[in-house]
Coordinates of C-alpha atoms in Angstrom, one line a residue:
M1 CA -85.1 9.5 3.2
D2 CA -85.0 6.1 1.8
Q3 CA -82.7 3.6 3.9
P4 CA -80.3 1.2 1.9
N5 CA -81.8 -2.4 1.7
P6 CA -79.3 -4.6 3.7
H7 CA -80.2 -7.4 1.5
T8 CA -79.3 -5.9 -1.8
F9 CA -75.9 -7.2 -3.2
A10 CA -73.9 -4.5 -5.2
L11 CA -70.9 -5.3 -7.2
P12 CA -67.8 -3.4 -6.3
S13 CA -66.9 -0.5 -8.6
F14 CA -63.4 -0.4 -9.9
N15 CA -62.2 3.3 -10.7
F16 CA -60.6 3.1 -14.0
G17 CA -60.0 6.8 -13.9
N18 CA -57.3 6.5 -11.1
G19 CA -55.2 4.3 -13.1
L20 CA -52.0 5.0 -11.2
V21 CA -53.7 3.1 -8.2
E22 CA -55.6 0.2 -9.5
V23 CA -54.3 -0.7 -13.1
S24 CA -50.4 0.2 -12.2
A25 CA -50.5 -2.0 -9.2
L26 CA -52.2 -4.9 -11.1
T27 CA -49.7 -4.6 -14.1
T28 CA -46.7 -4.4 -12.0
L29 CA -47.4 -7.7 -10.1
V30 CA -48.4 -10.0 -12.7
G31 CA -46.2 -11.8 -15.4
S32 CA -42.9 -11.0 -13.7
R33 CA -40.7 -13.9 -14.2
I34 CA -41.7 -14.5 -17.6
A35 CA -41.2 -10.9 -18.5
A36 CA -37.6 -11.0 -17.0
T37 CA -36.6 -14.1 -18.6
L38 CA -37.6 -12.8 -22.1
V39 CA -35.9 -9.5 -21.5
L40 CA -32.7 -11.3 -20.8
G41 CA -32.6 -12.7 -24.0
K42 CA -34.0 -16.6 -23.4
K43 CA -35.6 -16.3 -26.8
G44 CA -32.9 -14.3 -28.3
P45 CA -33.3 -10.6 -29.6
A46 CA -37.2 -11.3 -30.4
G47 CA -37.7 -12.1 -26.5
L48 CA -36.3 -8.6 -25.7
V49 CA -39.4 -6.9 -27.7
L50 CA -41.8 -9.3 -26.8
G51 CA -41.1 -9.2 -23.1
T52 CA -41.6 -5.5 -23.0
M53 CA -44.8 -5.2 -25.1
S54 CA -47.1 -5.6 -22.2
A55 CA -47.0 -3.3 -18.9
F56 CA -47.7 -6.5 -16.8
G57 CA -44.6 -7.3 -14.7
S58 CA -43.0 -3.8 -15.4
S59 CA -41.0 -3.8 -12.1
S60 CA -39.4 -7.2 -13.2
I61 CA -38.5 -5.6 -16.7
V62 CA -37.0 -2.7 -15.3
K63 CA -34.9 -4.9 -12.8
A64 CA -34.0 -7.2 -15.5
C65 CA -32.6 -4.4 -17.8
A66 CA -30.7 -2.9 -14.7
S67 CA -29.4 -6.3 -13.7
G68 CA -28.2 -7.3 -17.2
A69 CA -26.6 -3.8 -17.8
S70 CA -24.9 -3.8 -14.4
P71 CA -21.5 -5.3 -13.5
G72 CA -21.5 -8.0 -11.0
W73 CA -20.3 -5.8 -8.0
L74 CA -23.3 -3.4 -8.8
R75 CA -25.9 -6.0 -9.0
Q76 CA -24.9 -7.4 -5.6
M77 CA -24.8 -4.0 -3.9
L78 CA -28.0 -2.9 -5.4
N79 CA -29.7 -6.2 -4.6
L80 CA -30.4 -6.7 -8.5
R81 CA -29.4 -10.4 -8.5
A82 CA -31.7 -13.0 -9.1
G83 CA -31.5 -16.6 -10.6
I84 CA -32.7 -15.5 -14.0
S85 CA -30.1 -12.6 -14.4
D86 CA -27.4 -15.0 -12.9
S87 CA -28.3 -17.8 -15.5
A88 CA -28.2 -15.1 -18.5
V89 CA -25.0 -13.2 -17.7
G90 CA -23.4 -15.0 -14.8
M91 CA -21.8 -13.3 -11.8
D92 CA -18.2 -12.5 -11.4
L93 CA -16.3 -9.9 -9.8
P94 CA -12.7 -8.3 -11.2
L95 CA -9.6 -9.5 -9.3
S96 CA -8.0 -6.4 -10.3
P97 CA -7.5 -3.5 -9.9
S98 CA -8.7 -4.3 -6.2
S99 CA -11.0 -1.8 -4.7
R100 CA -12.9 -1.1 -1.3
I101 CA -16.2 -1.8 -3.2
T102 CA -15.4 -5.2 -4.5
H103 CA -13.7 -6.1 -1.1
M104 CA -17.0 -5.1 0.5
V105 CA -19.2 -7.0 -2.1
R106 CA -16.9 -10.1 -1.8
S107 CA -17.2 -10.2 1.9
G108 CA -21.1 -11.0 1.5
L109 CA -20.4 -13.7 -1.0
P110 CA -19.6 -17.4 -0.7
D111 CA -16.2 -18.7 -2.0
P112 CA -15.9 -18.4 -5.5
L113 CA -16.3 -21.4 -8.1
G114 CA -13.3 -20.5 -10.0
V115 CA -11.5 -17.8 -12.1
S116 CA -11.4 -16.6 -15.8
C117 CA -9.2 -14.4 -18.0
N118 CA -9.4 -12.8 -21.2
A119 CA -6.5 -14.0 -23.3
E120 CA -7.1 -11.5 -25.8
R121 CA -5.8 -8.8 -23.5
L122 CA -2.7 -10.8 -22.7
G123 CA -0.7 -9.0 -25.3
N124 CA -1.7 -5.7 -23.7
V125 CA 0.2 -6.8 -20.4
S126 CA 3.8 -5.3 -20.1
L127 CA 6.8 -6.8 -18.1
L128 CA 6.2 -3.9 -15.8
D129 CA 2.7 -4.9 -14.9
K130 CA 2.2 -7.1 -11.8
E131 CA -1.1 -8.6 -12.9
H132 CA -3.3 -9.6 -15.6
P133 CA -6.1 -6.8 -15.9
S134 CA -8.7 -9.1 -17.2
C135 CA -8.8 -11.9 -14.8
K136 CA -12.1 -12.3 -12.7
E137 CA -13.4 -14.5 -9.9
I138 CA -16.5 -16.6 -10.9
Y139 CA -19.4 -16.9 -8.3
V140 CA -22.0 -18.2 -10.9
L141 CA -21.6 -19.2 -14.4
D142 CA -24.0 -18.4 -17.1
H143 CA -26.2 -21.1 -18.6
E144 CA -24.3 -21.7 -21.7
T145 CA -20.7 -21.7 -20.1
R146 CA -22.2 -24.2 -17.2
V147 CA -23.8 -26.6 -19.8
L148 CA -20.4 -26.5 -21.6
L149 CA -18.3 -27.5 -18.4
D150 CA -20.8 -29.8 -16.7
G151 CA -20.5 -32.1 -19.7
L152 CA -16.5 -32.4 -18.9
P153 CA -14.9 -34.7 -16.5
G154 CA -12.7 -32.8 -14.1
S155 CA -9.1 -33.9 -13.0
S156 CA -9.2 -35.3 -9.6
P157 CA -6.7 -34.1 -7.2
G158 CA -3.1 -35.8 -7.8
D159 CA -4.3 -36.5 -11.3
T160 CA -2.6 -35.1 -14.3
L161 CA -4.3 -31.9 -15.4
K162 CA -6.7 -32.0 -18.4
I163 CA -6.9 -28.9 -20.4
Y164 CA -10.0 -28.6 -22.7
E165 CA -10.2 -26.6 -25.9
Y166 CA -12.6 -26.5 -28.9
A167 CA -11.4 -28.9 -31.9
S168 CA -9.7 -27.3 -34.8
Q169 CA -12.7 -27.8 -37.3
P170 CA -15.2 -25.5 -39.0
F171 CA -18.2 -25.1 -36.9
Y172 CA -21.4 -22.7 -37.5
H173 CA -23.4 -21.6 -34.3
P174 CA -27.1 -22.7 -34.6
H175 CA -29.5 -19.9 -35.2
N176 CA -33.2 -20.1 -35.8
T177 CA -33.4 -17.2 -38.0
W178 CA -36.8 -17.8 -39.3
Q179 CA -38.3 -18.1 -35.9
Q180 CA -36.5 -14.8 -35.0
I181 CA -38.2 -13.1 -38.1
F182 CA -41.7 -14.5 -37.3
L183 CA -41.6 -13.3 -33.6
L184 CA -40.2 -9.8 -34.6
T185 CA -43.0 -9.6 -37.4
L186 CA -45.5 -10.7 -34.7
S187 CA -44.4 -7.9 -32.4
L188 CA -45.4 -5.4 -34.8
T189 CA -48.9 -5.8 -33.9
K190 CA -48.0 -3.6 -31.0
Y191 CA -48.7 -0.6 -33.3
I192 CA -52.3 -1.7 -33.5
E193 CA -52.5 -0.6 -29.8
V194 CA -50.6 2.5 -30.7
F195 CA -53.3 3.4 -33.6
F196 CA -56.2 2.9 -31.2
L197 CA -54.7 4.9 -28.3
S198 CA -54.0 7.7 -30.7
R199 CA -57.6 8.3 -31.3
G200 CA -58.1 8.8 -27.8
S201 CA -54.8 10.3 -26.4
I202 CA -51.8 11.0 -28.9
V203 CA -49.6 11.5 -25.9
L204 CA -50.5 8.1 -24.5
A205 CA -49.9 6.6 -27.8
V206 CA -46.4 8.2 -28.3
L207 CA -45.3 6.9 -24.8
S208 CA -46.6 3.2 -25.8
A209 CA -44.7 3.4 -29.0
A210 CA -41.5 4.8 -27.6
P211 CA -39.8 2.1 -25.6
F212 CA -41.4 -0.4 -27.9
T213 CA -39.9 1.1 -30.9
F214 CA -36.4 1.3 -29.1
F215 CA -36.4 -2.3 -28.2
L216 CA -37.7 -3.2 -31.7
F217 CA -34.8 -1.6 -33.5
S218 CA -32.2 -2.9 -30.9
A219 CA -33.4 -6.2 -31.5
L220 CA -33.2 -6.0 -35.2
S221 CA -29.6 -4.8 -34.7
L222 CA -28.7 -7.7 -32.5
E223 CA -30.5 -10.2 -34.9
I224 CA -28.9 -8.9 -37.9
N225 CA -25.3 -9.5 -36.1
D226 CA -26.5 -12.9 -34.9
I227 CA -27.4 -13.9 -38.7
I228 CA -24.1 -12.6 -39.8
S229 CA -22.1 -14.4 -37.1
S230 CA -24.2 -17.8 -37.8
R231 CA -23.1 -17.6 -41.5
R232 CA -19.4 -17.5 -40.6
P233 CA -17.5 -20.5 -39.0
M234 CA -16.8 -19.7 -35.4
V235 CA -13.2 -19.2 -34.5
T236 CA -11.6 -22.2 -32.7
D237 CA -10.3 -19.8 -29.9
G238 CA -12.9 -17.7 -28.1
H239 CA -10.1 -16.2 -25.9
L240 CA -12.1 -17.0 -22.6
D241 CA -9.8 -19.0 -20.3
I242 CA -11.9 -20.5 -17.4
L243 CA -10.7 -22.6 -14.5
I244 CA -13.5 -24.1 -12.3
G245 CA -13.2 -26.3 -9.0
P246 CA -13.2 -26.0 -5.2
L247 CA -10.3 -23.7 -4.6
P248 CA -7.4 -24.7 -2.1
S249 CA -7.3 -22.9 1.1
V250 CA -5.7 -23.2 4.6
K251 CA -9.0 -24.9 5.7
Q252 CA -9.3 -27.4 2.8
S253 CA -7.6 -29.1 0.0
G254 CA -8.3 -28.2 -3.6
G255 CA -11.0 -30.5 -5.3
P256 CA -11.3 -31.5 -9.0
R257 CA -10.6 -28.8 -11.5
K258 CA -11.5 -28.1 -15.0
V259 CA -9.7 -25.9 -17.3
F260 CA -11.1 -24.9 -20.8
L261 CA -8.8 -22.5 -22.9
G262 CA -10.7 -20.6 -25.5
A263 CA -14.4 -20.7 -24.6
A264 CA -16.6 -18.7 -26.6
Q265 CA -17.7 -15.5 -25.0
N266 CA -21.5 -15.2 -24.0
P267 CA -22.8 -12.9 -26.5
R268 CA -25.1 -11.1 -23.7
T269 CA -21.9 -10.0 -21.8
S270 CA -21.1 -8.0 -24.8
S271 CA -21.1 -4.1 -24.6
W272 CA -24.0 -3.9 -27.0
W273 CA -26.3 -6.1 -25.1
R274 CA -25.6 -4.2 -22.0
L275 CA -26.1 -0.8 -23.9
V276 CA -29.4 -1.9 -25.0
W277 CA -30.3 -2.8 -21.4
A278 CA -29.0 0.3 -19.9
V279 CA -31.0 2.8 -22.3
G280 CA -33.9 0.5 -22.2
A281 CA -34.2 0.5 -18.7
I282 CA -34.2 4.4 -18.5
V283 CA -36.5 4.6 -21.6
Y284 CA -39.1 2.0 -20.3
T285 CA -39.2 3.5 -16.7
I286 CA -39.9 7.1 -17.9
S287 CA -42.5 6.1 -20.5
L288 CA -44.1 3.9 -17.9
L289 CA -44.3 6.5 -15.2
I290 CA -45.8 9.2 -17.3
T291 CA -48.3 6.5 -18.8
Y292 CA -49.5 5.7 -15.3
L293 CA -49.8 9.5 -14.5
L294 CA -51.8 10.1 -17.8
L295 CA -54.1 7.3 -17.2
G296 CA -55.5 8.9 -14.3
Q297 CA -56.8 11.7 -16.3
Q298 CA -58.0 9.7 -19.2
P299 CA -61.6 8.7 -19.9
T300 CA -62.6 5.3 -18.8
K301 CA -62.8 4.2 -22.5
V302 CA -59.2 4.9 -23.1
V303 CA -58.1 3.1 -20.1
I304 CA -60.2 0.0 -20.9
V305 CA -58.5 -0.1 -24.3
W306 CA -55.0 0.4 -22.8
A307 CA -55.7 -2.6 -20.2
L308 CA -57.2 -4.9 -22.8
F309 CA -54.1 -4.5 -25.0
Q310 CA -51.7 -5.2 -21.9
V311 CA -53.7 -8.5 -21.5
L312 CA -53.4 -9.3 -24.8
W313 CA -49.7 -8.8 -24.9
L314 CA -49.5 -10.8 -21.6
V315 CA -51.1 -13.8 -23.2
L316 CA -48.8 -13.6 -26.2
R317 CA -45.8 -13.3 -24.0
I318 CA -46.8 -16.4 -22.1
L319 CA -47.2 -18.2 -25.3
V320 CA -43.8 -17.3 -26.8
S321 CA -42.2 -18.4 -23.6
L322 CA -43.6 -21.9 -24.0
L323 CA -42.3 -22.0 -27.6
N324 CA -39.1 -24.0 -28.3
G325 CA -36.6 -21.6 -29.4
I326 CA -32.9 -20.3 -29.2
D327 CA -32.5 -21.5 -25.7
E328 CA -33.6 -25.0 -26.7
L329 CA -31.0 -25.2 -29.4
K330 CA -28.1 -27.6 -28.6
V331 CA -24.5 -26.6 -29.2
N332 CA -22.7 -29.8 -30.0
R333 CA -19.4 -28.4 -30.7
R334 CA -16.6 -30.8 -30.5
V335 CA -14.1 -30.4 -27.7
V336 CA -10.7 -32.2 -27.1
A337 CA -8.3 -32.7 -24.1
R338 CA -4.6 -32.1 -23.9
T339 CA -2.2 -32.0 -21.2
T340 CA 0.3 -29.1 -20.6
E341 CA 3.4 -31.0 -22.2
G342 CA 1.4 -30.8 -25.6
L343 CA 0.6 -27.1 -25.4
P344 CA 2.6 -24.6 -27.3
Q345 CA 4.3 -21.8 -25.4
A346 CA 1.5 -19.2 -25.8
M347 CA -1.1 -21.6 -24.5
K348 CA 1.2 -22.3 -21.5
L349 CA 1.3 -18.8 -20.6
R350 CA -2.6 -18.7 -20.6
I351 CA -2.2 -21.6 -18.1
A352 CA 0.2 -19.5 -16.1
N353 CA -2.7 -16.7 -16.2
L354 CA -5.1 -18.8 -14.6
V355 CA -2.7 -19.9 -11.7
F356 CA -2.1 -16.3 -11.0
A357 CA -5.7 -15.5 -11.0
V358 CA -6.3 -18.4 -8.4
A359 CA -3.4 -17.1 -6.4
K360 CA -5.2 -13.5 -6.4
C361 CA -8.5 -15.3 -5.2
L362 CA -6.6 -17.1 -2.5
A363 CA -4.9 -13.5 -1.2
N364 CA -8.5 -12.4 -0.8
L365 CA -9.4 -15.5 1.5
H366 CA -6.1 -15.9 3.1
P367 CA -5.9 -15.4 7.0
R368 CA -2.9 -13.2 6.4
G369 CA -5.1 -10.7 4.7
K370 CA -4.8 -9.5 1.2
E371 CA -2.8 -6.5 2.3
G372 CA 0.2 -8.9 3.1
Y373 CA 0.4 -10.0 -0.6
A374 CA -0.1 -6.7 -2.3
E375 CA 3.5 -6.6 -3.3
D376 CA 3.4 -10.1 -4.7
S377 CA 3.8 -10.6 -8.5
Y378 CA 0.9 -11.9 -10.4
S379 CA 2.1 -11.3 -13.8
A380 CA 2.7 -14.3 -16.1
P381 CA 4.7 -12.3 -18.7
Q382 CA 6.9 -10.9 -15.9
I383 CA 7.4 -14.0 -14.0
S384 CA 8.1 -16.2 -16.9
M385 CA 11.0 -13.8 -18.0
M386 CA 12.3 -13.8 -14.3
L387 CA 11.9 -17.4 -13.9
A388 CA 13.9 -18.6 -17.1
K389 CA 15.9 -21.7 -16.2
S390 CA 19.2 -19.6 -16.6
N391 CA 18.0 -17.3 -13.7
I392 CA 16.9 -19.9 -10.9
F393 CA 19.5 -20.8 -8.6
D394 CA 19.0 -23.0 -5.5
T395 CA 21.4 -20.7 -3.4
Y396 CA 22.9 -17.3 -3.2
K397 CA 26.5 -16.9 -3.9
L398 CA 28.1 -15.0 -1.0
Q399 CA 31.2 -13.0 -1.8
S400 CA 32.4 -13.6 1.7
D401 CA 31.0 -15.4 4.5
R402 CA 32.6 -13.0 7.0
T403 CA 30.5 -10.3 5.9
S404 CA 27.6 -9.3 8.4
A405 CA 25.2 -7.8 5.9
I406 CA 24.8 -6.9 2.2
Q407 CA 22.6 -5.0 0.0
L408 CA 20.0 -6.7 -2.3
D409 CA 17.7 -5.2 -4.8
V410 CA 14.4 -7.2 -4.7
A411 CA 12.7 -7.2 -8.1
A412 CA 9.7 -9.5 -7.4
V413 CA 8.3 -12.1 -5.1
V414 CA 6.3 -15.2 -6.1
G415 CA 4.3 -15.9 -2.9
D416 CA 3.0 -18.9 -1.3
I417 CA -0.4 -18.6 -2.5
T418 CA 1.0 -18.6 -6.2
L419 CA 3.1 -21.6 -5.4
S420 CA 0.3 -23.6 -3.8
S421 CA -2.2 -22.6 -6.7
T422 CA 0.5 -24.2 -9.2
A423 CA 0.8 -27.4 -7.0
W424 CA -3.1 -27.8 -6.8
I425 CA -3.7 -27.1 -10.8
L426 CA -0.9 -29.4 -11.8
G427 CA -1.9 -32.2 -9.4
S428 CA 1.0 -32.1 -7.1
S429 CA 0.7 -33.7 -3.7
L430 CA 2.4 -30.5 -2.0
S431 CA -0.7 -28.9 -0.1
T432 CA -1.4 -25.4 0.9
M433 CA -0.1 -26.0 4.4
D434 CA 3.2 -27.5 3.0
L435 CA 3.8 -24.3 1.1
Y436 CA 2.3 -21.8 3.8
D437 CA 5.8 -20.3 4.3
S438 CA 7.4 -20.9 0.9
C439 CA 8.3 -18.1 -1.8
V440 CA 10.5 -17.3 -4.7
I441 CA 12.5 -14.1 -4.3
V442 CA 13.7 -12.5 -7.6
L443 CA 16.8 -10.3 -7.1
R444 CA 18.0 -7.7 -9.4
L445 CA 21.7 -7.8 -10.4
P446 CA 23.8 -4.8 -11.6
P447 CA 23.8 -4.6 -15.4
S448 CA 26.4 -6.3 -17.5
Q449 CA 28.1 -5.4 -21.0
N450 CA 25.7 -7.8 -22.6
Q451 CA 22.6 -7.6 -20.6
S452 CA 20.8 -4.4 -19.2
Q453 CA 18.5 -6.3 -16.9
R454 CA 19.8 -9.4 -14.9
Y455 CA 18.0 -11.4 -12.5
I456 CA 18.5 -14.3 -10.2
S457 CA 15.5 -16.3 -8.6
I458 CA 16.0 -18.4 -5.5
P459 CA 13.3 -20.6 -3.7
A460 CA 13.3 -19.4 -0.1
A461 CA 11.1 -18.9 3.0
R462 CA 9.4 -16.2 4.4
V463 CA 7.2 -15.8 7.4
M464 CA 4.8 -13.0 8.7
S465 CA 5.8 -12.0 12.1
S466 CA 2.9 -10.3 14.0
R467 CA 3.1 -8.7 17.3
A468 CA 0.7 -6.6 19.7
T469 CA 1.7 -3.4 21.2
P470 CA 1.5 -3.9 24.9
L471 CA -0.8 -1.7 27.0
T472 CA 0.1 -2.5 30.4
D473 CA 3.4 -3.6 32.0
A474 CA 1.9 -7.0 32.7
D475 CA 1.0 -7.2 28.9
A476 CA 4.8 -6.3 28.1
L477 CA 6.0 -9.2 30.4
E478 CA 3.7 -11.7 28.5
I479 CA 4.8 -10.4 25.1
A480 CA 8.5 -10.8 26.2
E481 CA 8.0 -14.6 26.8
P482 CA 8.8 -16.9 24.2
L483 CA 5.7 -17.5 22.0
F484 CA 5.0 -19.6 19.1
V485 CA 2.2 -18.7 17.2
P486 CA 0.6 -21.6 15.0
R487 CA 0.3 -20.9 11.3
T488 CA -3.0 -19.4 10.1
M489 CA -3.1 -17.2 13.2
A490 CA -0.8 -14.3 12.0
S491 CA -3.7 -11.9 12.0
G492 CA -6.2 -10.7 14.6
A493 CA -7.8 -7.8 16.3
E494 CA -4.8 -7.4 18.9
V495 CA -2.2 -7.5 16.1
T496 CA -0.6 -3.9 15.6
E497 CA 2.7 -4.8 13.9
R498 CA 3.3 -7.0 11.0
E499 CA 6.2 -7.8 8.8
W500 CA 7.7 -10.2 6.4
I501 CA 10.8 -12.0 7.3
Y502 CA 12.6 -13.7 4.5
W503 CA 15.4 -16.3 4.5
I504 CA 17.4 -17.0 1.5
P505 CA 19.8 -19.8 1.4
C506 CA 23.5 -19.3 0.7
H507 CA 26.2 -21.6 -1.0
T508 CA 28.0 -21.7 2.1
G509 CA 25.3 -22.8 4.2
H510 CA 24.4 -19.2 5.7
W511 CA 21.3 -17.7 5.5
L512 CA 20.4 -14.0 4.3
Q513 CA 17.7 -12.5 6.4
L514 CA 15.5 -9.7 5.1
K515 CA 12.8 -7.8 6.8
S516 CA 10.2 -5.8 5.3
R517 CA 9.3 -2.3 5.9
K518 CA 6.0 -3.0 7.6
L519 CA 4.6 -5.2 4.6
S520 CA 6.7 -3.4 1.9
F521 CA 9.7 -5.6 0.6
L522 CA 10.4 -4.5 -3.0
G523 CA 13.6 -2.3 -3.8
K524 CA 16.8 -2.2 -2.2
Q525 CA 17.1 -3.9 1.2
M526 CA 19.8 -4.6 3.7
A527 CA 20.1 -8.4 4.4
D528 CA 21.8 -9.8 7.4
V529 CA 24.0 -12.8 7.0
M530 CA 23.4 -15.4 9.6
S531 CA 24.8 -18.9 10.2
D532 CA 22.4 -21.9 10.7
E533 CA 23.2 -21.8 14.5
E534 CA 22.3 -18.2 14.8
L535 CA 19.1 -18.8 12.9
T536 CA 18.1 -21.7 15.1
T537 CA 18.9 -19.3 18.3
L538 CA 16.8 -16.7 16.7
L539 CA 13.9 -18.8 16.0
S540 CA 14.0 -20.9 19.5
A541 CA 13.8 -17.4 21.3
G542 CA 10.1 -17.2 20.4
T543 CA 10.3 -13.7 20.0
L544 CA 9.2 -13.5 16.3
H545 CA 5.7 -14.9 17.2
I546 CA 5.6 -17.6 14.6
S547 CA 5.6 -21.3 14.6
L548 CA 9.0 -22.2 13.4
E549 CA 11.6 -23.2 16.1
S550 CA 14.8 -24.3 14.3
S551 CA 16.6 -23.9 11.0
L552 CA 15.7 -27.3 10.0
E553 CA 12.0 -26.4 9.6
V554 CA 13.3 -23.5 7.5
K555 CA 15.3 -25.9 5.2
E556 CA 12.4 -28.0 4.8
I557 CA 10.3 -25.0 3.7
V558 CA 13.0 -24.1 1.0
N559 CA 12.9 -27.7 -0.2
H560 CA 9.1 -27.3 -0.8
S561 CA 9.8 -23.9 -2.4
R562 CA 12.2 -25.6 -4.9
K563 CA 9.7 -28.5 -5.8
A564 CA 6.8 -25.9 -6.4
T565 CA 9.3 -23.6 -8.3
E566 CA 9.7 -26.6 -10.7
L567 CA 6.2 -26.9 -11.1
L568 CA 5.5 -23.3 -12.0
V569 CA 8.8 -23.1 -14.3
S570 CA 7.4 -26.3 -16.1
V571 CA 4.0 -24.2 -17.0
F572 CA 6.2 -21.5 -18.9
N573 CA 8.7 -24.1 -20.5

């Protein structure tokens, strides 16, 4: 038997017949970033087609489609987020309705950059709604919005708020139609591959043509829509209201803020783009998997033809990515700055929406926990009606100071997080800690002959009293001792009982004390009438486990509540 010559050099053999192992591994790993960038619309609708022509980078193509089609919370959960997808569609989470999923996702994210609201849906909010359904907290801005806001100076803390909006003049969105037509026409060369593959395997040719044809017709539809839109002057109001800036919290003061009313919506966040990505991910994945399975059964010649075309489309993809295109167009749209005094009533209501959206953000970050703020109202239409100037009173008018208790009907509460949001946005010197125990309580009065609904709104004070259930006699003795808990320490693993306590000032110098049922305080409640001395005695005993020790501190809180309430009312009027 002949022995192999150890000095003979042999080239390694590549088994083209097993396409699923060698070819698929190669095509999956190469060309990933460029493919994802094109699929996510960097070169407009044409990029969507050219990015998917080659099987190189197929895993990134599927991931990009899935990422673009998914809402922010799902992208974060499935680890689909990447810098490319964040730049294309941004990253945000809905502020309402709150769910365990969004809360879980939020816990793994840094503090939000700001908030946004869709003003177009403002008309769908009734007076019974407690919040605006379209408000979101922003973690990453998409590229177009970031470029818009980066060019605008922010309002420093303490300065008068500048509100930006598009100038009222005709503007046509730039669109390179001829380049899109050229690239879409160039993509038709994909059918040359289909023709050659059909001579060896009809099924393989169909599998190659199916996803391409889907993306081609989808891109044509998107391009037609873009052409029509570019021929029409853009509306002045894009309905997207945005507030960006380091949000205030108990740990830090709020930083410079930027407010833009009516920003244009990112087209790639539209339902049509998301639908294309969602269906495209499914079609592309199924087609590619079956293709790889069939390649292992094809003659070497067919596999070579298929592989050569994938290399050709990869080269084309790279060349297209280097071409100046849609992403290079500068949108030099004129922007004007205004103040709240110069805004019409409808625009002021949109500022109020942003105030309440920031408040919702702060509730999620607050040491008291978002559960404590679940019954606060965050609806601009509702609060603007309840905080009408004719409804606001500094004190509650007692019928008799000899009464020990009266019944009140609590219609709504504007909490400290809303008042501190208002102070920060409008540039007040009041800090989050100044307003930590402040609130406005809205009471419902019996209907009169002229009014079916009557309200009075009174700036007040409220604290969260937290207690721990004693486990031993020693614990019971320790809890019975006077205990003054610093602010921001109302929650903890040992806390088992929490309740809100409200103090409403009366015109006689007395106080109305309301206690929530656990954390629920809306509806009819019994309020105890207390004198100044009785309130001081209660606070100095240290049994409420709060930081306050005298009624003087409560009066200071009420004064802060009144100042913040004036700021909030100025937004509506």
